[in-house]
Coordinates of C-alpha atoms in Angstrom, one line a residue:
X169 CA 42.7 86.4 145.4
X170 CA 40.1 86.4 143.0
X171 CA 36.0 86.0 144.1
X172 CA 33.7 86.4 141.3
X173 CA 36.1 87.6 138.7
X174 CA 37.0 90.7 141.3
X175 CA 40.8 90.5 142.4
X176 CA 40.7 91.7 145.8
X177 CA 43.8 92.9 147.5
X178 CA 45.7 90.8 149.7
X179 CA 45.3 92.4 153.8
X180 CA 49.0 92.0 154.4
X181 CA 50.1 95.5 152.9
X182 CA 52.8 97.4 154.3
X183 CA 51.4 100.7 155.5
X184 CA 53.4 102.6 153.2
X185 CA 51.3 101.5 150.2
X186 CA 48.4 101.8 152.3
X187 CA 49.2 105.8 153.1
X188 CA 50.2 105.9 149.8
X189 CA 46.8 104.5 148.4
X190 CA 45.3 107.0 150.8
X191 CA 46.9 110.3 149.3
X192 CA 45.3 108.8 145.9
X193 CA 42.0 108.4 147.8
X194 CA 42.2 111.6 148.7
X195 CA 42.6 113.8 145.2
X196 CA 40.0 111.7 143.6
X197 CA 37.6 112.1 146.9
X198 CA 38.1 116.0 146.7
X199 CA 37.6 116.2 142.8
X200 CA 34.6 114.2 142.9
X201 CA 32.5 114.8 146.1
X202 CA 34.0 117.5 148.0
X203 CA 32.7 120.4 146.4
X204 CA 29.5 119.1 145.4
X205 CA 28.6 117.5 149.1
X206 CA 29.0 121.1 150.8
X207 CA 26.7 122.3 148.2
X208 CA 24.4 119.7 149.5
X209 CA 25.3 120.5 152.9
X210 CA 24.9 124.3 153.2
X211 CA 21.4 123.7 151.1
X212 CA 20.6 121.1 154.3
X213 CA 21.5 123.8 157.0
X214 CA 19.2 126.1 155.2
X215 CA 16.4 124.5 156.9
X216 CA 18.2 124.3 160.3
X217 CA 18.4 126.3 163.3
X218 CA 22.6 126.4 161.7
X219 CA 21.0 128.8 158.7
X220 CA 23.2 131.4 159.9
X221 CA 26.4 129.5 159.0
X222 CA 25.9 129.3 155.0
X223 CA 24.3 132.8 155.0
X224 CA 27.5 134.0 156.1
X225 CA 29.4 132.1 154.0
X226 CA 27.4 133.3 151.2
X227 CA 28.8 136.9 152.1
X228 CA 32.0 135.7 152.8
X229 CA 32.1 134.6 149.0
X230 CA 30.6 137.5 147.2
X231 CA 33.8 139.7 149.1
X232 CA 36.2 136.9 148.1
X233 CA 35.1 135.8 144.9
X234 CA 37.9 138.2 143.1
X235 CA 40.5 136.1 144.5
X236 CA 41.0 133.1 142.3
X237 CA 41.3 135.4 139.5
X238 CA 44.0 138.3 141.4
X239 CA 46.4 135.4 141.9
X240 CA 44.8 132.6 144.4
X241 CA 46.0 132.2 148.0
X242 CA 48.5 129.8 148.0
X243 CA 49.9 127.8 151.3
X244 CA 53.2 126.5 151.0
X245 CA 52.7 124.9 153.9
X246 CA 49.6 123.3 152.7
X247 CA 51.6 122.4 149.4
X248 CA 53.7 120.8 151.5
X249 CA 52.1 118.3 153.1
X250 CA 52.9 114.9 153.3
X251 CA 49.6 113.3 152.0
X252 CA 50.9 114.4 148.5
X253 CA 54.0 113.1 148.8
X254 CA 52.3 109.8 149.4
X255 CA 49.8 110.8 146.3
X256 CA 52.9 111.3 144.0
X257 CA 54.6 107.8 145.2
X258 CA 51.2 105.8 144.4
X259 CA 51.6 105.5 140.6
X260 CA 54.2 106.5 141.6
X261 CA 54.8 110.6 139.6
X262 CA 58.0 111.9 138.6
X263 CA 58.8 115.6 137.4
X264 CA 61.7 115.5 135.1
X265 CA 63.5 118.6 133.7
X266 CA 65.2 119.1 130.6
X267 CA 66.5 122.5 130.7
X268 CA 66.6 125.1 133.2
X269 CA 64.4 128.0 133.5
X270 CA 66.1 131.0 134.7
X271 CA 63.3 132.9 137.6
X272 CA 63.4 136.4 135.4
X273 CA 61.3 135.1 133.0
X274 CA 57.7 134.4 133.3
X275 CA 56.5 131.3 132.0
X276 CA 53.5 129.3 130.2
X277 CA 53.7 125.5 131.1
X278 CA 51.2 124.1 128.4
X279 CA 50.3 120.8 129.8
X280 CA 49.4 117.6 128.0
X281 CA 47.6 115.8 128.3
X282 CA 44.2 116.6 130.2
X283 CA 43.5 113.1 131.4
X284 CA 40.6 111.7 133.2
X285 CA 41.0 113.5 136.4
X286 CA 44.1 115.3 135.7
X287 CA 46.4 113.5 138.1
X288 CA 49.6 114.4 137.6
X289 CA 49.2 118.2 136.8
X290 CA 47.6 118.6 140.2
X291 CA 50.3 117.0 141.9
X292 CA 53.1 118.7 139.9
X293 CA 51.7 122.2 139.7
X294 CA 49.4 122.6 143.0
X295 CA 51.3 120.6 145.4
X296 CA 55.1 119.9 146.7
X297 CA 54.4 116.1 145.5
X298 CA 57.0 115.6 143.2
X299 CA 59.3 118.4 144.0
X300 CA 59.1 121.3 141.8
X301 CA 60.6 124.1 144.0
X302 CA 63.6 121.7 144.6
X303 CA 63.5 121.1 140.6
X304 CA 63.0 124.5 139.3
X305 CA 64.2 126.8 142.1
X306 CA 63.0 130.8 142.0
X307 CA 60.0 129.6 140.1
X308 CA 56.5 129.6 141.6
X309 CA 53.8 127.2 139.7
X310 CA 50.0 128.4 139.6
X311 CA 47.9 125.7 138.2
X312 CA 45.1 127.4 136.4
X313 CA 41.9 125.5 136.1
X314 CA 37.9 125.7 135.5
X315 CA 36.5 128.9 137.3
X316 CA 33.5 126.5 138.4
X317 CA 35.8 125.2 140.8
X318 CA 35.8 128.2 142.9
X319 CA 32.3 128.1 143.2
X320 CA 32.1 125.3 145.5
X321 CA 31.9 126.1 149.1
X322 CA 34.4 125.5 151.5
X323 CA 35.9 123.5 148.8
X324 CA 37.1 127.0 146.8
X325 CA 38.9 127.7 150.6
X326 CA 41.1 124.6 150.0
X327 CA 41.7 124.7 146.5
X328 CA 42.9 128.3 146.8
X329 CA 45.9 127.2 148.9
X330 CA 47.4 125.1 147.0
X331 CA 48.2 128.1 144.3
X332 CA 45.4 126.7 141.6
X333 CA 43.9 129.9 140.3
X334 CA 40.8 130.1 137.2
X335 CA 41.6 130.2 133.9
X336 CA 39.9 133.4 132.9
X337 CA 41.8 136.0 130.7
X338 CA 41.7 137.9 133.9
X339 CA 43.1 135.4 136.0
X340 CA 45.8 134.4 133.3
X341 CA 46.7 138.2 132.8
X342 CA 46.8 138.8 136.4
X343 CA 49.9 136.1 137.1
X344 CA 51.8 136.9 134.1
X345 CA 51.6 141.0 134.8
X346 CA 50.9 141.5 138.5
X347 CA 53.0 138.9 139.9
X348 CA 56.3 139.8 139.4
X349 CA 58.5 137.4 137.7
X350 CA 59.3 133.5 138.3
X351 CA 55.6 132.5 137.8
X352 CA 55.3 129.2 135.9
X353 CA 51.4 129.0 134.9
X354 CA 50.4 125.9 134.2
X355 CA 47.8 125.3 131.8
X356 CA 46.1 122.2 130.6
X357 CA 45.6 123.2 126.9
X358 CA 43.1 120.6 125.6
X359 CA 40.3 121.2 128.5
X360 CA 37.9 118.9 130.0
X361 CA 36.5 118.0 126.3
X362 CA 40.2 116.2 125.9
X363 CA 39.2 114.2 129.1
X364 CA 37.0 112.2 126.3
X365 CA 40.5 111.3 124.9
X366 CA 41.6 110.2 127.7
X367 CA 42.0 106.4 126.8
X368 CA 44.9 104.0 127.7
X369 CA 47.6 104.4 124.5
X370 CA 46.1 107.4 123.1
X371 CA 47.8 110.3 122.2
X372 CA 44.9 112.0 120.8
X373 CA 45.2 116.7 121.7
X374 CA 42.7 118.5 121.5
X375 CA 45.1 121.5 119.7
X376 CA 44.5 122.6 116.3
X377 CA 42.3 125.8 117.0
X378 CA 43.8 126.4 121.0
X379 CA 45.8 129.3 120.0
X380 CA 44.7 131.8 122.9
X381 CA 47.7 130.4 125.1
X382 CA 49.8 131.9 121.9
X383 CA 48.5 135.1 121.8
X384 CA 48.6 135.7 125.4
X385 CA 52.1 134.7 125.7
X386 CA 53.4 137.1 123.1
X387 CA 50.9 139.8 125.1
X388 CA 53.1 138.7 127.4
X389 CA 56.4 137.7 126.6
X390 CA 56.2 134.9 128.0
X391 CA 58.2 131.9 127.2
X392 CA 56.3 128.8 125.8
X393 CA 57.2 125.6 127.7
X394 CA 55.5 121.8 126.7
X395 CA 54.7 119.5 129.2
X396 CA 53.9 116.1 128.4
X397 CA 53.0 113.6 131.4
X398 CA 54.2 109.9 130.0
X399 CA 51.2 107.5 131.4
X400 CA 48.3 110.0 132.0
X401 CA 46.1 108.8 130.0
X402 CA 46.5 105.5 131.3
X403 CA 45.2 105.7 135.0
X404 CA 41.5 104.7 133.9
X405 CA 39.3 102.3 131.4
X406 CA 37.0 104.6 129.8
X407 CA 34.3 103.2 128.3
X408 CA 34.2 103.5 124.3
X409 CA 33.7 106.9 122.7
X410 CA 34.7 107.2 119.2
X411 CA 33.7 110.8 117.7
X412 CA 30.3 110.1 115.8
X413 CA 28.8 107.8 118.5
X414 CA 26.3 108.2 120.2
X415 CA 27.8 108.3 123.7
X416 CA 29.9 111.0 122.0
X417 CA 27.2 113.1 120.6
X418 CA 25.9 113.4 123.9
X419 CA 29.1 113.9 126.0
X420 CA 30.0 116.5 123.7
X421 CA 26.3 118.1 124.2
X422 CA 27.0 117.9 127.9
X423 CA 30.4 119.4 127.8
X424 CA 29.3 122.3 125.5
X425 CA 26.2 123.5 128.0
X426 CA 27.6 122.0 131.2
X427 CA 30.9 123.1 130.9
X428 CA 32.3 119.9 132.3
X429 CA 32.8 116.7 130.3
X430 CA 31.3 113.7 131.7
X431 CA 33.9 110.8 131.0
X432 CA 32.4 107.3 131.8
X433 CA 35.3 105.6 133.6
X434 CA 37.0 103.0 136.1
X435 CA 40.0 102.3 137.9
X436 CA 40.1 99.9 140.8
X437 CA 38.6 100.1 144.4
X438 CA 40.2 100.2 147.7
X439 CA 40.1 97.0 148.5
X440 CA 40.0 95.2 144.9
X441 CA 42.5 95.6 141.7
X442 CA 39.2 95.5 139.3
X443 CA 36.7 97.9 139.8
X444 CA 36.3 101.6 141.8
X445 CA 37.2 104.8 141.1
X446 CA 40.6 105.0 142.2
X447 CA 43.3 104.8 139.6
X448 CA 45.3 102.3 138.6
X449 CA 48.7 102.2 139.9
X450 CA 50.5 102.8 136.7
X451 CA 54.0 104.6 136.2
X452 CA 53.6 108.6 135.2
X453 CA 56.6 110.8 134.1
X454 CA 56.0 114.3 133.2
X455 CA 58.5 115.6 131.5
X456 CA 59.0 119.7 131.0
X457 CA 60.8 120.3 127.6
X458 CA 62.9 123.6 126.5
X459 CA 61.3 127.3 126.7
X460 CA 60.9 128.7 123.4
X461 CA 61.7 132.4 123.7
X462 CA 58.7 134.6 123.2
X463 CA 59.4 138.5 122.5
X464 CA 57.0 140.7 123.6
X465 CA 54.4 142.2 121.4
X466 CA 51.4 144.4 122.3
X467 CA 49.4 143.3 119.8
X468 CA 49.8 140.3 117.9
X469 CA 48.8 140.0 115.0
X470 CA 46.9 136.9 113.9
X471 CA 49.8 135.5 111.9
X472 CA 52.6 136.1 114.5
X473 CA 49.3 133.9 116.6
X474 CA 49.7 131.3 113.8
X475 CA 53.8 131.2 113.9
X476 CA 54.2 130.9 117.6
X477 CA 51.3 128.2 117.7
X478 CA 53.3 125.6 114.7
X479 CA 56.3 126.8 116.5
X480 CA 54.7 125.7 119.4
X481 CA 53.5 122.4 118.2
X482 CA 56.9 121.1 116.4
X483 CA 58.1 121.5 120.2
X484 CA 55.5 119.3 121.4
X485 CA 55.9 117.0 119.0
X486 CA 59.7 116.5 119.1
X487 CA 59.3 116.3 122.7
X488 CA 57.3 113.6 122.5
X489 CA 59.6 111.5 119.4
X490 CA 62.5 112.3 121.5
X491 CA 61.3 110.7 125.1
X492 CA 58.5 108.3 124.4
X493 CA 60.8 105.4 123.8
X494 CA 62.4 105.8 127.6
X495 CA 58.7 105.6 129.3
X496 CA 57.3 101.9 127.2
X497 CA 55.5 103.9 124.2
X498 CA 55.7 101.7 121.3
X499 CA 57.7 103.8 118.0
X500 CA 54.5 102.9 116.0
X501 CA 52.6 105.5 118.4
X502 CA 52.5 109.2 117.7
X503 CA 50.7 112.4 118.8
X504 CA 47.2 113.5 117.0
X505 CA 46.4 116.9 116.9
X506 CA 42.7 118.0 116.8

């Protein structure tokens, strides 16, 4: 029914869609308000007779602020909950193998591409959502993200369960050395500038100079694996941005000093298919190509950086060619590496 030019949805909905519309509401509630509404909340109980309770957290953190970067806290049970499940069926999220990945290696999933809100890697790499224990048994994911987002209160608490760790060279280090072996790090190469990107049919990486997940890996020896989630970029209208603009002068100002980019979006509402900030229930396949064997080397040197990195991106690239027909990408479409 449409009122206004809004299409609301209808109020007979089976509750399945409904749970699963909550899970959605959820990760987008969470990334959005959670961590900056206990900021405004422990500032409010300042000024209460409760001025006790973020005082202590306040100590609580400066003892446990080493802990996203020594290799997170992770709840498989939290991991595991059904809310995600119910996240992953919304769009509804697959995780789709290629080849396996034998648990004595460690290994670098470089994830594209960053997305508005980075749906899918979240629910692939932090959660049980789509399966990846039962896909890739003997591996354990850590989804590495902004160190900002372990300085929200409370909010750090949660985060740190579901295995997400920062994505410091400490941090990074930490997994690949101190972990053992198994570990699948996921990180989203690009960053929050390629959020900016994140338009419906674009295919637009921020890649070219992002050659520090090279040079750990062969610090490492850890194997290279691309990730490319089919319908990321898809989940939200974003309002124009070409590079140049003015909008994009200043989002790229804001992202610089910030450390955040600010992406001026819209999915759909709760109740409505045409404005909110859900997204939009759109199909997303993330598929996990080949490992490329990485020997180990101490040192690298800045061409063996410069190998492994056009290595790395033919990989992408054929990845891409090779599935992009199966998920509704015209042939006319291709990836763009900035």
């Amino acid at each position: 029914m449409k009122v206004l030019g809004i299409e609301f949805a209808p109020l007979s909905i089976p509750l399945e869609r409904r749970l699963q519309t909550l899970g959605a509401m959820h990760y987008v509630g969470c990334f959005l308000f959670f961590g900056f509404g206990m900021i405004f909340f422990f500032i409010y109980l300042l000024f209460t007779s409760y001025y006790m309770i973020p005082l202590a957290y306040l100590v609580w953190y400066v003892i446990d602020r080493k802990v996203s970067r020594q290799g997170g806290r992770r709840s498989e049970s939290v991991r595991r909950w059904k809310l995600f499940k119910y996240s992953a069926q919304y769009f509804p999220m697959k995780l789709i193998k290629t080849s396996d990945l034998h648990p004595s290696k460690n290994y670098i999933f470089a994830c594209h591409p960053h997305g508005v809100l980075s749906q899918s890697h979240f629910v692939n790499f932090a959660t049980e959502g789509t399966g990846f224990s039962d896909i890739f048994p003997g591996l354990r994911p850590f989804l590495s993200v902004l160190a900002g987002q372990f300085q929200f209160p409370v909010f750090r608490e949660y985060f740190l369960l579901s295995g997400a760790v920062e994505s410091s060279k400490e941090s990074i280090e930490w997994v690949l050395s101190r972990e053992g072996t198994g570990n699948a790090l996921a990180i989203i190469i690009g960053g929050a500038v390629e959020a900016l990107e994140a338009h419906p049919n674009s295919y637009v990486l921020k890649l070219k100079s992002r050659k520090g997940f090279c040079k750990i890996a062969l610090k490492h020896g850890s194997n290279l694996v691309p990730v490319f989630a089919f319908g990321e970029n898809d989940l939200y209208n974003q309002v124009p941005n070409p590079t140049g603009s003015g909008l994009r002068n200043l989002q790229d100002f804001m992202t610089k000093y910030l450390g955040f980019s600010p992406p001026l979006f819209h999915g759909r509402g709760i109740f409505n298919y045409t404005f909110g900030l859900l997204p939009y229930r759109r199909p997303i396949y993330t598929v996990v190509g080949s490992a490329i064997d990485v020997k180990k080397v101490e040192n690298p040197s800045q061409e063996e950086i410069d190998n492994l990195h056009e290595q790395y991106c033919q990989a992408l690239v054929d990845l891409f060619e090779t599935h992009k027909g199966n998920y509704g990408i015209e042939e006319s479409h291709h990836l763009q590496f900035a």
